Coordinates of C-alpha atoms and ligand atoms in Angstrom, one line a residue:
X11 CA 76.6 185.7 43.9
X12 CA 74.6 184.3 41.2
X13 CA 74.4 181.1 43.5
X14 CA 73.1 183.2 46.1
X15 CA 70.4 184.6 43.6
X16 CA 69.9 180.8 42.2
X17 CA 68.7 180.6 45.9
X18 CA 66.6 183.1 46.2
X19 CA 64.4 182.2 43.3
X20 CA 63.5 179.1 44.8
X21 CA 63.5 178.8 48.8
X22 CA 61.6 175.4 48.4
X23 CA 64.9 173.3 48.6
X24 CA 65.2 174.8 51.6
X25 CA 62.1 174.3 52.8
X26 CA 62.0 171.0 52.1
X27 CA 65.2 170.3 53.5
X28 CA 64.2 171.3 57.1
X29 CA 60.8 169.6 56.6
X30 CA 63.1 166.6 55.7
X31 CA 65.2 167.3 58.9
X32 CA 62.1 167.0 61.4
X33 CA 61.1 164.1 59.4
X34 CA 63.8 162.3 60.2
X35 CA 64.4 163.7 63.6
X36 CA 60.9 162.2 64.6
X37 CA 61.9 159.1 62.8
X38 CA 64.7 158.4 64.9
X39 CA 63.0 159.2 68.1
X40 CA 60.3 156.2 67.2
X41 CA 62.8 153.8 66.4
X42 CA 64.7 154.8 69.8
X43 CA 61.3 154.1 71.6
X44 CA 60.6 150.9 69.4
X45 CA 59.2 147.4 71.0
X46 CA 61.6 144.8 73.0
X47 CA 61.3 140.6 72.9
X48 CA 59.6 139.5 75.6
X49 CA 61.3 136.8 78.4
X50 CA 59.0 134.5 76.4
X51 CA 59.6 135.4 73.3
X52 CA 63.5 134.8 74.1
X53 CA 62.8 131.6 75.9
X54 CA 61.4 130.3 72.5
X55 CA 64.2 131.9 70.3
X56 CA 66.2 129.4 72.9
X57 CA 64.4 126.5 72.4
X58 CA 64.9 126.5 68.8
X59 CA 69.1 127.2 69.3
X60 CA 68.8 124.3 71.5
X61 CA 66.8 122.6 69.0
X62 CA 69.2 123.1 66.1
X63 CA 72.7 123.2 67.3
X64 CA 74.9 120.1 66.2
X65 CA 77.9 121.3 64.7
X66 CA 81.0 121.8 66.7
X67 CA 80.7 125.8 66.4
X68 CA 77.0 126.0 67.0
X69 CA 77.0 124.2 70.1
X70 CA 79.9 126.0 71.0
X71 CA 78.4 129.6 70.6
X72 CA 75.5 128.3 72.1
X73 CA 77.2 127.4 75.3
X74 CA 78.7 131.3 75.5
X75 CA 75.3 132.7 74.6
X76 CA 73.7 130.7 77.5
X77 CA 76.5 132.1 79.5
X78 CA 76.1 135.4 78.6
X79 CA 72.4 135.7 78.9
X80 CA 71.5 133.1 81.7
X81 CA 75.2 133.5 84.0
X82 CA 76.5 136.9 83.4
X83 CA 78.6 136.7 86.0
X84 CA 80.7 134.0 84.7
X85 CA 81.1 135.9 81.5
X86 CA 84.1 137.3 80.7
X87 CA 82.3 140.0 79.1
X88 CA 80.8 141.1 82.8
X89 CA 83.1 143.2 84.9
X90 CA 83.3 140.6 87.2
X91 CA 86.9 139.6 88.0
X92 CA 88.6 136.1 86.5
X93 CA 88.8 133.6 87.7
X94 CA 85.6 132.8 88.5
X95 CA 84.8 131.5 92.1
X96 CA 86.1 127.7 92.2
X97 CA 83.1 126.2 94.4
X98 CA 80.4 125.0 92.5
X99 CA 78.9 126.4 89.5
X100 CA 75.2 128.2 90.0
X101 CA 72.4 126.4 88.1
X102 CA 72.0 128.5 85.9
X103 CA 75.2 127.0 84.6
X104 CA 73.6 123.9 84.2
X105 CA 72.8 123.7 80.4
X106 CA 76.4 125.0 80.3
X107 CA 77.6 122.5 81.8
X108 CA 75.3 119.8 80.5
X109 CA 77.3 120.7 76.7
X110 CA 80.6 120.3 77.9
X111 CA 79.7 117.1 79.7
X112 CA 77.9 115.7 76.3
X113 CA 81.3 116.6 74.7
X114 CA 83.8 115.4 77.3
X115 CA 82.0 111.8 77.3
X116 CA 81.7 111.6 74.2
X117 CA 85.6 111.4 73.7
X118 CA 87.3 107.4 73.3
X119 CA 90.8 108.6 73.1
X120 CA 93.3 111.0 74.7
X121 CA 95.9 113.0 73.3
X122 CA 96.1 115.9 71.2
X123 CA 92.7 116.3 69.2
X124 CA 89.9 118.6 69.1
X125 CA 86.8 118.2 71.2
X126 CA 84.7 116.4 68.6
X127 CA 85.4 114.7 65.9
X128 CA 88.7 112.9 66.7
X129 CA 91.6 113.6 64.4
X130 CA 89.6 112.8 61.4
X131 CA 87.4 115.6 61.8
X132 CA 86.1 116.8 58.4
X133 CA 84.8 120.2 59.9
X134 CA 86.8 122.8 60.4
X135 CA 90.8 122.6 62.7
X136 CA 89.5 125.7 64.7
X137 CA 85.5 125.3 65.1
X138 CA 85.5 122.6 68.2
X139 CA 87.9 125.2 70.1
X140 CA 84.7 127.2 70.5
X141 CA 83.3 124.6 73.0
X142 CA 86.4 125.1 74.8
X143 CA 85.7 127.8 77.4
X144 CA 82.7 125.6 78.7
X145 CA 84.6 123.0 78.8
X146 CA 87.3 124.7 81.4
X147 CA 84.7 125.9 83.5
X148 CA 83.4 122.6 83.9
X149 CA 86.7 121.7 85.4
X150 CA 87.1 124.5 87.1
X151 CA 83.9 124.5 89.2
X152 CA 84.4 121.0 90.1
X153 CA 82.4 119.0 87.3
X154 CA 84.7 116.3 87.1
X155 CA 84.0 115.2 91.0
X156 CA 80.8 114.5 90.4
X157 CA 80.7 112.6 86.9
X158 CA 84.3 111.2 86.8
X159 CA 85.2 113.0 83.5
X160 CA 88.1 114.5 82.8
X161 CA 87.5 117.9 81.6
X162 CA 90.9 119.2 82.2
X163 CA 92.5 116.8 80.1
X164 CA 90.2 117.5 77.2
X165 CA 90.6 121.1 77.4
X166 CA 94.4 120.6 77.6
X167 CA 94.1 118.1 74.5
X168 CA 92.5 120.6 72.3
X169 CA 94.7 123.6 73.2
X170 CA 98.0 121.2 72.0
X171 CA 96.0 120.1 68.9
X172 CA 95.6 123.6 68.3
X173 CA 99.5 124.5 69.4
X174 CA 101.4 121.4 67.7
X175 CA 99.1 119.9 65.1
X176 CA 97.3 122.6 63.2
X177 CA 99.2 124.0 60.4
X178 CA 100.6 128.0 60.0
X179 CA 100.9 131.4 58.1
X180 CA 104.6 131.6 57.9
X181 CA 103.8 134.6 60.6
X182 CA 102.3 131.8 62.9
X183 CA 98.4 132.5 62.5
X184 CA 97.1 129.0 63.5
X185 CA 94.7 127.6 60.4
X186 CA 90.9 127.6 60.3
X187 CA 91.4 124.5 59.0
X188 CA 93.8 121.3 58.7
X189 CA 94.5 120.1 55.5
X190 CA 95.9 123.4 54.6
X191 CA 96.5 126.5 55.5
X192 CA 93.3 128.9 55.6
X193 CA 92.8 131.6 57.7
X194 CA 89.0 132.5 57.9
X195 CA 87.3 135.1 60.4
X196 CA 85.1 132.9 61.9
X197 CA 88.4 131.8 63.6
X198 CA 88.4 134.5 65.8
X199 CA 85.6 133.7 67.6
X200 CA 86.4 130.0 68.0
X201 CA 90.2 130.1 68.8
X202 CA 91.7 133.2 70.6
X203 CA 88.5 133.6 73.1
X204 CA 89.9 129.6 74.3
X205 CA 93.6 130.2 74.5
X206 CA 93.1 133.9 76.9
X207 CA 90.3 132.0 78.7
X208 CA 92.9 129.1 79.1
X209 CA 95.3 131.6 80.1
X210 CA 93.8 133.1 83.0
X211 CA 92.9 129.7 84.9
X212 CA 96.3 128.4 84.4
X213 CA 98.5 131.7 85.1
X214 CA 99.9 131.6 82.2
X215 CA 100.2 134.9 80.4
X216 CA 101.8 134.1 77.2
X217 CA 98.3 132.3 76.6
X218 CA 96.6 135.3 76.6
X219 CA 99.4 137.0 74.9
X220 CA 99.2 134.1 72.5
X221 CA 95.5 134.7 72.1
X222 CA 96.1 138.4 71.2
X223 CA 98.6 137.9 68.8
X224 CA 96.0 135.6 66.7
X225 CA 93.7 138.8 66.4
X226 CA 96.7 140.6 65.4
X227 CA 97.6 138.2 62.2
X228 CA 93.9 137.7 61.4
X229 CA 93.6 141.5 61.4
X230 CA 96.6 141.9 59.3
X231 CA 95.4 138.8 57.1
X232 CA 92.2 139.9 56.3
X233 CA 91.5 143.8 57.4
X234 CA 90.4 145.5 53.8
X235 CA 91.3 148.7 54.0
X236 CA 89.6 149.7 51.0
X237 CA 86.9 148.9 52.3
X238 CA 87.0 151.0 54.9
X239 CA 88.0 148.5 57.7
X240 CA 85.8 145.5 57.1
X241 CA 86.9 142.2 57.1
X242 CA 87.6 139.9 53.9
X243 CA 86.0 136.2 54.6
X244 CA 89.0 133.6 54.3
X245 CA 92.6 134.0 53.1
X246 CA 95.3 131.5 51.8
X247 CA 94.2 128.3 50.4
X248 CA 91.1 129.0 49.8
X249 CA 89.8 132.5 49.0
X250 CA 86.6 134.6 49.6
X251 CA 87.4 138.3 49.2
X252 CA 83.4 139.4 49.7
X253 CA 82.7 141.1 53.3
X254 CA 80.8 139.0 55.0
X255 CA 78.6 140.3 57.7
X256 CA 78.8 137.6 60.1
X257 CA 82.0 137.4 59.6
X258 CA 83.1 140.8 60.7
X259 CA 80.4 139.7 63.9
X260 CA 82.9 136.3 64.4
X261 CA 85.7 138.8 64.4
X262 CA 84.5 141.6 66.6
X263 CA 82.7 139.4 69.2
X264 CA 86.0 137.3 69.6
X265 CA 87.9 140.1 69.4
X266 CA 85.9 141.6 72.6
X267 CA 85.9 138.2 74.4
X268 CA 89.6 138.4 74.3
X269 CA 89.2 141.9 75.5
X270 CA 87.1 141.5 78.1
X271 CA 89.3 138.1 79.2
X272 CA 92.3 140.4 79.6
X273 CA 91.1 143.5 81.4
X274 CA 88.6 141.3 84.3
X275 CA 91.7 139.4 84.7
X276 CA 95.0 139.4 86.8
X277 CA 96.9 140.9 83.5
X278 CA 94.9 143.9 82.9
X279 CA 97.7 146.0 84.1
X280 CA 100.3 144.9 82.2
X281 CA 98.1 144.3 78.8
X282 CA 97.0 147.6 78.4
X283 CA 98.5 148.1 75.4
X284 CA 97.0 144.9 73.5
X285 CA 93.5 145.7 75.4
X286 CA 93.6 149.5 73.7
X287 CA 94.5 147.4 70.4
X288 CA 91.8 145.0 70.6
X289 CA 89.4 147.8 71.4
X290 CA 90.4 149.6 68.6
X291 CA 90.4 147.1 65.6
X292 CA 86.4 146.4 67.3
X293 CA 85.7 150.1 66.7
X294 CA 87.6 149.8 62.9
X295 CA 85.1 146.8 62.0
X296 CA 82.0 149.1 63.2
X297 CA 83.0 152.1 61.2
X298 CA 83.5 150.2 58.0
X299 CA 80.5 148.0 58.2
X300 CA 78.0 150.8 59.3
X301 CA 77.8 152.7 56.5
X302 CA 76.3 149.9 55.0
X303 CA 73.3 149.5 56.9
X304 CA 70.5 149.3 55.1
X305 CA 67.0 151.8 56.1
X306 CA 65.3 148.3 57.0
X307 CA 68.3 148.3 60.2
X308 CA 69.7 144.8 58.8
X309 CA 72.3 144.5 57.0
X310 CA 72.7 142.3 53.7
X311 CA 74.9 139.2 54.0
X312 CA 78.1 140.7 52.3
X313 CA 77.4 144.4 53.2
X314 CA 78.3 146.2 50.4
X315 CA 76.7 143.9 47.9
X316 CA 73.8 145.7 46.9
X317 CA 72.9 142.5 45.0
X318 CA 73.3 140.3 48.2
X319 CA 70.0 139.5 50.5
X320 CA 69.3 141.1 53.9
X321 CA 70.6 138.7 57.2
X322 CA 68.8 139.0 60.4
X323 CA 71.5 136.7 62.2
X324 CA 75.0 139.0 61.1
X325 CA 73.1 142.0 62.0
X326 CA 72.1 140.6 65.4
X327 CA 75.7 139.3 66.3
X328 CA 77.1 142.9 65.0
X329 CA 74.5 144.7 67.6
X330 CA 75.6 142.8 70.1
X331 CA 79.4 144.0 70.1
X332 CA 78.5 147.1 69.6
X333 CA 76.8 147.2 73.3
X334 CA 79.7 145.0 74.5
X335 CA 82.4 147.9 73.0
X336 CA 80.5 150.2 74.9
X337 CA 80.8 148.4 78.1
X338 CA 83.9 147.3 77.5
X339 CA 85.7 150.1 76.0
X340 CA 83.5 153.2 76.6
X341 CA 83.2 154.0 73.0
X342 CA 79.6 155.3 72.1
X343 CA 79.3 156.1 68.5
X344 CA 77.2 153.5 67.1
X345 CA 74.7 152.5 69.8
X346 CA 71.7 154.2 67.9
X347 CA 72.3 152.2 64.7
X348 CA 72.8 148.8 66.6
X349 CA 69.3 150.3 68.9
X350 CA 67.9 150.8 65.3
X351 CA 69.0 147.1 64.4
X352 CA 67.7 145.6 67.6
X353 CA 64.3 147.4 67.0
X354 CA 64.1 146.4 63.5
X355 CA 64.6 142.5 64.2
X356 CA 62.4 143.1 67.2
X357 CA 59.2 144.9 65.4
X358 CA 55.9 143.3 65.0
X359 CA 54.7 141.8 61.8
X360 CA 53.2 145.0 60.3
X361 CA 52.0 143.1 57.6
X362 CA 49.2 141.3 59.9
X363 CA 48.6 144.3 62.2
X364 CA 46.3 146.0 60.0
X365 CA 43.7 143.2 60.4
X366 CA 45.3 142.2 64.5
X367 CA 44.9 146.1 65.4
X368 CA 41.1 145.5 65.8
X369 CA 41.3 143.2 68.6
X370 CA 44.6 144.6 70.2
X371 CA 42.4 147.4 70.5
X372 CA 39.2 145.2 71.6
X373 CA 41.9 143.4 73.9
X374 CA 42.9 146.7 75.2
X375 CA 39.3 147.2 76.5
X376 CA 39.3 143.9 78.1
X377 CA 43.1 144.2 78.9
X378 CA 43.1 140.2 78.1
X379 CA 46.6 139.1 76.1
X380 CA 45.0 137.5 73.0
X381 CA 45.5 133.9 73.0
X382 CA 47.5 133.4 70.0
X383 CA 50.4 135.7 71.3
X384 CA 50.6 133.1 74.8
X385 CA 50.7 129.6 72.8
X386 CA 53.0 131.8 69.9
X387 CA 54.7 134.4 71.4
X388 CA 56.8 135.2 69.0
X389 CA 53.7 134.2 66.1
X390 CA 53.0 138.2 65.4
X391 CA 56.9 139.4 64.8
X392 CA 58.5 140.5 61.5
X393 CA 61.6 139.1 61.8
X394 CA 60.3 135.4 63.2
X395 CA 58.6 132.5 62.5
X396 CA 55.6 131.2 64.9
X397 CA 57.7 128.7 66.7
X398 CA 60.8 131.5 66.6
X399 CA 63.3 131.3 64.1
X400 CA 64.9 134.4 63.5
X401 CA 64.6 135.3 59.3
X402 CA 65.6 135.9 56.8
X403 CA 69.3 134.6 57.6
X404 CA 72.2 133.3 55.5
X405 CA 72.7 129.8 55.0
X406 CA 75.2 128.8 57.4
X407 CA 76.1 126.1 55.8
X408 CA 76.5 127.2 52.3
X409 CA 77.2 131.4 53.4
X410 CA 76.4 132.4 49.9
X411 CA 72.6 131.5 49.9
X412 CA 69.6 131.7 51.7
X413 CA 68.8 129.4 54.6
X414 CA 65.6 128.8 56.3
X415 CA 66.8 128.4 59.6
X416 CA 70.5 129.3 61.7
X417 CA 71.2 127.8 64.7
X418 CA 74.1 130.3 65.1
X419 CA 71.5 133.3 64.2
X420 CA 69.5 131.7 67.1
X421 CA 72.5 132.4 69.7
X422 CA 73.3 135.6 68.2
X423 CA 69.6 137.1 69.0
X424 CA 70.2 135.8 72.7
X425 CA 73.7 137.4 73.0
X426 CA 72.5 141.0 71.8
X427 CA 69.7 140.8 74.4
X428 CA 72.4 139.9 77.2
X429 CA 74.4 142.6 75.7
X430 CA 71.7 145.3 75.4
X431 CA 70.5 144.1 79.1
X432 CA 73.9 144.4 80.4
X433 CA 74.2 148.0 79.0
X434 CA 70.7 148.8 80.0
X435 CA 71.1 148.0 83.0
X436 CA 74.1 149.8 83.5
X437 CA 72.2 153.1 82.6
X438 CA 72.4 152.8 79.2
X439 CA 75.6 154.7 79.0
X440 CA 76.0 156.7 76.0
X441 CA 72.8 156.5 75.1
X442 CA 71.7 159.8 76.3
X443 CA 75.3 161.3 74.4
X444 CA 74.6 159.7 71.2
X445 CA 70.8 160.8 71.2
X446 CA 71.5 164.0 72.5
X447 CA 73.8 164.2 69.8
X448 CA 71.8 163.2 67.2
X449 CA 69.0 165.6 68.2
X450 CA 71.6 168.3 68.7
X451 CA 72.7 167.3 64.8
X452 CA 68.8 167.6 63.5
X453 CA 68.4 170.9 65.7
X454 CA 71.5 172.4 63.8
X455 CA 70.1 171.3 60.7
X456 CA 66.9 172.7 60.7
X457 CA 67.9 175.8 62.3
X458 CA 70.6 176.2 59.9
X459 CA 67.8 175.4 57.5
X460 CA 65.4 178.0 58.5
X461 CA 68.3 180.6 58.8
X462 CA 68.8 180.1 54.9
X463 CA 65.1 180.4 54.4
X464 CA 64.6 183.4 56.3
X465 CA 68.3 185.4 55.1
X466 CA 67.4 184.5 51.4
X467 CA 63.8 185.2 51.2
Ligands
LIG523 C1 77.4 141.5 85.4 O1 76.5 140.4 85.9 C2 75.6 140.9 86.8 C3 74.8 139.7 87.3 O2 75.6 138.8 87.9 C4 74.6 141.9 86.2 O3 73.7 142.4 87.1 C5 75.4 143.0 85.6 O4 74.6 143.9 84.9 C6 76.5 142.5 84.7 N1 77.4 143.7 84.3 C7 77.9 143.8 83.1 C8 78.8 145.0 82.9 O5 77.8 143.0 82.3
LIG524 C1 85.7 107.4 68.9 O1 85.2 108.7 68.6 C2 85.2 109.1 67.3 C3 84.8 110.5 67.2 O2 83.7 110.8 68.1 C4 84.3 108.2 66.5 O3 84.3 108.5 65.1 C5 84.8 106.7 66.7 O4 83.9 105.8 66.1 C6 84.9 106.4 68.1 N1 85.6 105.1 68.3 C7 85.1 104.2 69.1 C8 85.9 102.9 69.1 O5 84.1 104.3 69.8
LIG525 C1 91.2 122.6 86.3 O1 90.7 123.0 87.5 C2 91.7 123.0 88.6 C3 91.0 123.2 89.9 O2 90.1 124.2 89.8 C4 92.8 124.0 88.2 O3 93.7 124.0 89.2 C5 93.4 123.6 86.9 O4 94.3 124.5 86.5 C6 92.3 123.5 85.8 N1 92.9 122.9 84.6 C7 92.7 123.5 83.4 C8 93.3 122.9 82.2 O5 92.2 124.6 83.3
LIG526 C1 102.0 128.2 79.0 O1 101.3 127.3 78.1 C2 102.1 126.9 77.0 C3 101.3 126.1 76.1 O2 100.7 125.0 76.8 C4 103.3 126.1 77.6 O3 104.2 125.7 76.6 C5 104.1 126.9 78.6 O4 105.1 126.2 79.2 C6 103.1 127.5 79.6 N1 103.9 128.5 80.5 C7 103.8 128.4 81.8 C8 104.6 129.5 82.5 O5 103.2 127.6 82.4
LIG527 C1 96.2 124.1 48.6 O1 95.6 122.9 48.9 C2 95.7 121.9 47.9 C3 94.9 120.7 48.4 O2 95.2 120.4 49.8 C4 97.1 121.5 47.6 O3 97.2 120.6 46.6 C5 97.9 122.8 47.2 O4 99.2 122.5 47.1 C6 97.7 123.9 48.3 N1 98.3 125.1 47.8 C7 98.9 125.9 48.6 C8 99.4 127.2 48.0 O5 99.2 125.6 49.8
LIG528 C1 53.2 138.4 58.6 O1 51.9 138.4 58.4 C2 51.4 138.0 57.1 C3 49.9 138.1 57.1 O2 49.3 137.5 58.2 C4 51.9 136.5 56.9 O3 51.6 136.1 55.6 C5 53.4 136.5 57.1 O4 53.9 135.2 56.9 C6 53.8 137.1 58.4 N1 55.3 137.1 58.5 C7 56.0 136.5 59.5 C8 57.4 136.6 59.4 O5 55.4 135.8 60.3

């Protein structure tokens, strides 16, 4: 009662809580109608992946972003079934192909080993794994008829490095690294998505069974449940108990390669169970890791660490997943904060545009481009350099810091573009649901507002 009268004295609250409502209401509906990279823009935001990759992992996530965005087909992400056809590969394969042939010569020895670096490889057990996959489609599209190499046999040498040289949890999670045992989720992206993949072309379902189970002991390793489902960084001999962004994005997007490995392939039926699984511990990394984006639609590079800077190149590989759950898996609830993320690291430099709006407006008249946006096309965006490196992103290197440049940040822009043109073009399903939901949400808000206003007055 004396609430209720508290009320009535002042109806501004109110008032201002439904003009608050249609603020954000409107808000939303911009961001949902925000601005796309262009095929150029993209085409430069390759260049520089291309540009930068060296390390084992980079070249290897480049290879499966090329695939994703330039081959969908032979994705395992697409719907298309696995194997893929064994008669020669498309050229769009061809850069594909090109890494896994730079890899495959570059080997002087056989026997178990990972792809680069030889036995004495001071990088990381798991990294070279993620060159794997390209690798075994080189094979399996003929590659080795044409050049001589023996792309089978380095596939199969890095899958029993991983099996009989690698050290264990004493649960059997195969270590990030060698000298020790270190279990870091980064390995999810490099490892499991190689083993299923390896699985399928061979028939031989304890692979992929053996591919699941590795996202089941990472899980169980690293989940954080007090953190509402996020991901630690590394367990065991080595420790980093801060929730790194691209971490969780390593974790999710190997997670759904796995996924997306077993349901387009011969096993889907009897893998339901671990496909529901996978699906699932995707969704449990969303929810805990988007309440922490931040109004700018990045998030920082641990994501609850207020103290922590803002990473383009986690938020672009978390996007991404969130498309491919959708397609994958049907499940719809965050595709307007990943379209809120793609807009934000997609927006023009607003900083320039009050003295560029002049002659976009002059160039509207004319309806010429203006020349600096064809010899820069990515020169007038927020979130890039002139010559198209995504910022700001985390060292990838050193993941505490800063970095000026990430090769891996690179590939993760290209992979939520094939992942947001793979859902687009499927309709954009769930779209409609989650924005009709959301305006539902802001209609019951400000009607429920007004109703106050009115009953109180
Ligand atoms: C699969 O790939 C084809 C192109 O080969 C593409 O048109 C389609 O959108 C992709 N589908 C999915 C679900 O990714
Ligand atoms: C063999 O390859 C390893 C790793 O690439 C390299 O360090 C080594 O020097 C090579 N050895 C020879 C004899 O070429
Ligand atoms: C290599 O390709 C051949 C022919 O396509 C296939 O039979 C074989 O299983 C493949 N090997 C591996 C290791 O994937
Ligand atoms: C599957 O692969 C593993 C690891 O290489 C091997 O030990 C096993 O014999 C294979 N199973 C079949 C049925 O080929
Ligand atoms: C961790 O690694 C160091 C160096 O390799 C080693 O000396 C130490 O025994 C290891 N500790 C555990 C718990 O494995
Ligand atoms: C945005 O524009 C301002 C003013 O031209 C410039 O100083 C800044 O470097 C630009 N930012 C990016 C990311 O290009």
């Amino acid at each position: 009662m004396s609430a209720r009268l508290a009320w009535r004295r002042s109806p501004l609250p109110q008032l201002s809580l439904a003009a608050a409502a249609i603020f954000l209401l409107t808000a939303s509906w911009q961001l949902a109608s925000a601005q796309q990279l262009s095929d150029d823009q993209l085409t430069q935001v390759k260049a520089r992946l291309a540009q930068g990759a060296t390390h084992s992992w980079e070249i290897g996530t480049r290879a499966q972003a090329l695939t994703e965005y330039d081959t969908p087909s032979y994705s395992v992400l697409n719907s298309t079934s696995l194997p893929p056809p064994k008669s020669s590969a498309p050229s769009s394969l061809d850069e594909v192909l090109s890494i896994a042939h730079s890899v495959v010569t570059s080997r002087n020895s056989t026997g178990p080993q990972p792809l680069i670096g030889g036995t004495q490889n001071g990088e990381a057990a798991a990294d070279p794994a993620s060159i794997g996959v390209a690798v075994l489609l080189a094979n399996w599209t003929g590659a080795g008829s044409s050049d001589g190499l023996d792309y089978a046999g380095a596939a199969q040498d890095q899958l029993d490095y991983l099996l009989e040289s690698v050290p264990r949890s004493s649960d059997g999670a195969i270590s990030h690294r060698v000298e020790n045992v270190q279990l870091w989720s980064d390995f999810v992206y490099m490892v499991p998505p190689f083993l299923a993949y390896y699985g399928v072309l061979n028939q031989n379902q304890s692979l992929l069974q053996a591919a699941y189970d590795q996202c089941r002991l990472y899980r169980q390793a690293l989940v954080d449940d007090d953190a509402g489902g996020m991901w630690r960084h590394i367990t065991g001999n080595s420790t980093d108990n801060g929730h790194w962004t691209t971490g969780n994005g390593w974790a999710a997007a190997g997670m759904l390669r796995v996924l997306g490995t077993i349901q387009n392939s011969q096993y889907s039926k009897k893998m339901k169970q671990q496909s529901k699984d996978l699906a699932g511990w995707v969704s449990e990394i969303h929810t805990g890791i988007y309440p922490h984006l931040q109004t700018t639609g990045l998030f920082k590079n641990y994501a609850d660490d207020a103290a922590s800077f803002e990473d383009g190149s986690g938020t672009a590989l978390i996007a991404s997943t969130v498309y491919r759950l959708a397609l994958l898996a049907g499940v719809h609830t965050h595709l307007p904060l990943a379209e809120q993320s793609r807009a934000s690291l997609s927006a023009p430099n607003s900083t320039s545009s009050s003295s560029s709006s002049s002659s976009a407006s002059s160039s509207s008249q004319t309806s010429t481009a203006p020349i600096s946006t064809a010899t820069a096309p990515t020169g007038s965006l927020a979130h890039f350099t002139s010559d198209g490196w995504l910022q700001p992103v985390v060292d990838p290197y050193n993941v505490g810091v800063q970095g000026e440049h990430s090769p891996e940040g690179q590939a993760f822009v290209v992979e939520m573009y094939a992942a947001w043109r793979d859902w687009a073009a499927l309709g954009s399903p769930g779209k409609n649901g989650a924005a009709a939901q959301a305006m539902h949400m802001g209609v019951v808000t400000v009607a429920v507002s007004l109703c106050i206003v009115v009953l109180l007055l």
